[in-house]
Amino acid sequence: MLRKNSIILYDILFIIMIHMTNGQTVKNLTAITWSHATNSQKLLNEVLSSDINFIEADIVFGYLKNDESKTQQPIMAHPPDVESDLTLESFLTQIWDFNKNTTKEKQKGIKIDFKSTDVFTNSISILNKMWNTDYEIWLNADIFSGPSNNTSTIPVDPDVFLTESNKFPNVTLSTGWTTRWGINYTEGIYTHEQVKVMIDGIKKHQKNNAITFPVRAGIAAQSIETLNHLYQSLNATNLVTFTIWSSENDNVNVENLRKMIFHFGLDKVYVDVPANLSSQLRYTNDSSRIHTKQSFVKNIMLNKKKNGKSCKVFFSQQKPFIAQI
Ligand SMILES: *[C@@H]1O[C@H](CO)[C@@H](O)[C@H](O)[C@H]1NC(C)=O
Ligand SMILES: *[C@@H]1O[C@H](CO)[C@@H](O)[C@H](O)[C@H]1NC(C)=O
Ligand SMILES: *[C@@H]1O[C@H](CO)[C@@H](O)[C@H](O)[C@H]1NC(C)=O
Ligand SMILES: *[C@@H]1O[C@H](CO)[C@@H](O)[C@H](O)[C@H]1NC(C)=O
Ligand SMILES: *[C@@H]1O[C@H](CO)[C@@H](O)[C@H](O)[C@H]1NC(C)=O
Ligand SMILES: *[C@@H]1O[C@H](CO)[C@@H](O)[C@H](O)[C@H]1NC(C)=O
Ligand SMILES: *[C@@H]1O[C@H](CO)[C@@H](O)[C@H](O)[C@H]1NC(C)=O
Ligand SMILES: *[C@@H]1O[C@H](CO)[C@@H](O)[C@H](O)[C@H]1NC(C)=O
Ligand SMILES: *[C@@H]1O[C@H](CO)[C@@H](O)[C@H](O)[C@H]1NC(C)=O
C-alpha cells in the first residue's frame, strides 16, 4: 500500500516506479497503458509503433481471410467473427521479433484472451514455441460463470485451462468470470461462491504462476470483501494482482472503485478502462503529499538548487530521476 511518506520516483520512460519507505521498489501498475482488440495486421502495426505498454487481443478458432481451404486454426478475432488476416502464430512471432530488437523499457507485454476451450487447446503447440520470453505474456480466459448471473456465455473449461497452462511456468494467468453488467446495473458482487470455485480450481492444479484476476469495474467496486478473501487465499503461493476492466457506459460507483484500488495498492491493480472512467479515478490521493509529475519534478529541482542535501536524486541508465520523502 502507498503510504503518506513513501519515497516516490518518477520514471520518465512511463513505467512509473514507487519507492517505498521500507526500501522496496514497486511498479505503479495503474500507469501501464493498453491496446484493445488488436486483432488485425493494421492494428498490430499501429500498436507496435506506439508507446502502448501492453497489447490486448482475442483468439478464436477460425480461418485466415482468403484461405480457400478454410483450414481452422487459432486466429486473432473477437466472436462472432471467425476470420482474420492475422493468425495467433504470426501475432506472437511479430511481437517476439519486435521485442528482441528493442530496449527492455520499450518491450510490449501481451494479453491474449482465449474465447473457447477449443481454441485454447489448439493454441498449445504454438504457445510451446513462444512462452519462454523475457517480456510478459498473459493468458486470459473467463473460466467460471460470474455476476450477475451470466449464464449466456460458456466459460473456458477451468480444468483444461489451469492444467495445460502449467506447461508455461512464468506466464501470467489471467483467469476471470463471465459477467453481465451495463448502464442499468447496480446490484451485483463477485460472490463468496464464485470466489471459492476460483480459489479451489487454482489450488487443485497447484499453480505457482503469477495470477491476475480480471474484474469488471462496476462489480469490483462492490466486492472488496470477497476479492480481499481471494487475494489472501492465494498470495502465499502466487503473485496476485487484479486487472480492472470495464465496458463503455457500464454503471460504476467511482468512489467505491477508488477505495478498492487503494485497498490493494497501486502496485497490485492494473487499470484498463475507457477514458471517461479513467479520467474520474484520480489515482493521486488528494489528502496525502503525493504530487503530480510536473509540479513534483519542478519543486524538487528548485529545492535542490536552494539546498543540495534536502532531497534525493536517483540516476538510471538514461536520465537522473528525482525523489523525495
Ligand atoms: C500512478 O499512475 C497514475 C496513472 O498514470 C498516476 O495518475 C499516479 O499519479 C501515479 N502514482 C504514483 C504514486 O506514481
Ligand atoms: C531493429 O531496430 C533498428 C532501429 O529501430 C532498425 O534499424 C532495424 O532494422 C531493426 N532490425 C530488425 C531485424 O527489425
Ligand atoms: C521466464 O523464465 C526465463 C527462464 O528462467 C527467463 O529468462 C525470463 O526472463 C522469464 N520471463 C519472465 C517474463 O519472467
Ligand atoms: C440465472 O439465469 C437463469 C436463466 O436466465 C435463471 O433461470 C436463474 O433463475 C437465474 N439465477 C439467479 C440466481 O438469478
Ligand atoms: C457474459 O460475459 C461475457 C464475458 O465476460 C461477456 O463477453 C458477455 O457480453 C456477457 N453477456 C452479457 C449478456 O452480459
Ligand atoms: C436503461 O434504462 C433506461 C430507463 O429505464 C432505458 O431507457 C434504457 O433503454 C436502458 N438501457 C439499457 C441498455 O438497457
Ligand atoms: C499474504 O498472506 C499472508 C498470509 O499467508 C499475510 O500474512 C500477508 O499479510 C499477505 N500479504 C499481503 C501483502 O497482504
Ligand atoms: C462519462 O461518465 C459520466 C458519469 O458516468 C457520464 O455522466 C457522462 O455522460 C460520460 N461521458 C461520456 C462522454 O461518455
Ligand atoms: C489518502 O491519504 C490519507 C492520509 O494519508 C489517508 O488517511 C486516506 O485513507 C487515503 N485515502 C485513500 C483513498 O487511500
mmCIF file of N, CA and C in Angstrom, residues 11 13 103-105 314-321:
data_model
loop_
_atom_site.group_PDB
_atom_site.id
_atom_site.type_symbol
_atom_site.label_atom_id
_atom_site.label_comp_id
_atom_site.label_asym_id
_atom_site.label_seq_id
_atom_site.Cartn_x
_atom_site.Cartn_y
_atom_site.Cartn_z
ATOM 1 N N ASP A 11 9.589 7.856 -13.205
ATOM 2 C CA ASP A 11 10.380 7.348 -14.311
ATOM 3 C C ASP A 11 9.887 8.006 -15.588
ATOM 4 N N LEU A 13 10.372 7.303 -18.464
ATOM 5 C CA LEU A 13 10.026 6.348 -19.517
ATOM 6 C C LEU A 13 8.663 5.694 -19.290
ATOM 7 N N THR A 103 14.713 -1.992 -26.556
ATOM 8 C CA THR A 103 15.193 -1.973 -25.169
ATOM 9 C C THR A 103 14.120 -2.543 -24.242
ATOM 10 N N LYS A 104 14.546 -3.006 -23.096
ATOM 11 C CA LYS A 104 13.654 -3.598 -22.093
ATOM 12 C C LYS A 104 12.448 -2.696 -21.804
ATOM 13 N N GLU A 105 12.708 -1.396 -21.669
ATOM 14 C CA GLU A 105 11.632 -0.458 -21.304
ATOM 15 C C GLU A 105 10.598 -0.337 -22.410
ATOM 16 N N PHE A 314 17.948 10.364 -7.981
ATOM 17 C CA PHE A 314 18.244 9.000 -8.414
ATOM 18 C C PHE A 314 18.688 9.004 -9.872
ATOM 19 N N PHE A 315 19.570 8.111 -10.221
ATOM 20 C CA PHE A 315 20.013 8.024 -11.606
ATOM 21 C C PHE A 315 19.656 6.666 -12.182
ATOM 22 N N SER A 316 19.219 6.674 -13.421
ATOM 23 C CA SER A 316 19.028 5.411 -14.133
ATOM 24 C C SER A 316 19.996 5.435 -15.304
ATOM 25 N N GLN A 317 19.919 4.442 -16.178
ATOM 26 C CA GLN A 317 20.835 4.422 -17.321
ATOM 27 C C GLN A 317 20.636 5.654 -18.204
ATOM 28 N N GLN A 318 19.387 6.115 -18.278
ATOM 29 C CA GLN A 318 19.101 7.189 -19.221
ATOM 30 C C GLN A 318 19.255 8.586 -18.612
ATOM 31 N N LYS A 319 18.553 8.806 -17.548
ATOM 32 C CA LYS A 319 18.437 10.172 -17.043
ATOM 33 C C LYS A 319 18.337 10.173 -15.527
ATOM 34 N N PRO A 320 18.723 11.262 -14.915
ATOM 35 C CA PRO A 320 18.523 11.336 -13.466
ATOM 36 C C PRO A 320 17.047 11.484 -13.125
ATOM 37 N N PHE A 321 16.618 10.799 -12.081
ATOM 38 C CA PHE A 321 15.258 10.959 -11.590
ATOM 39 C C PHE A 321 15.308 11.547 -10.193
#
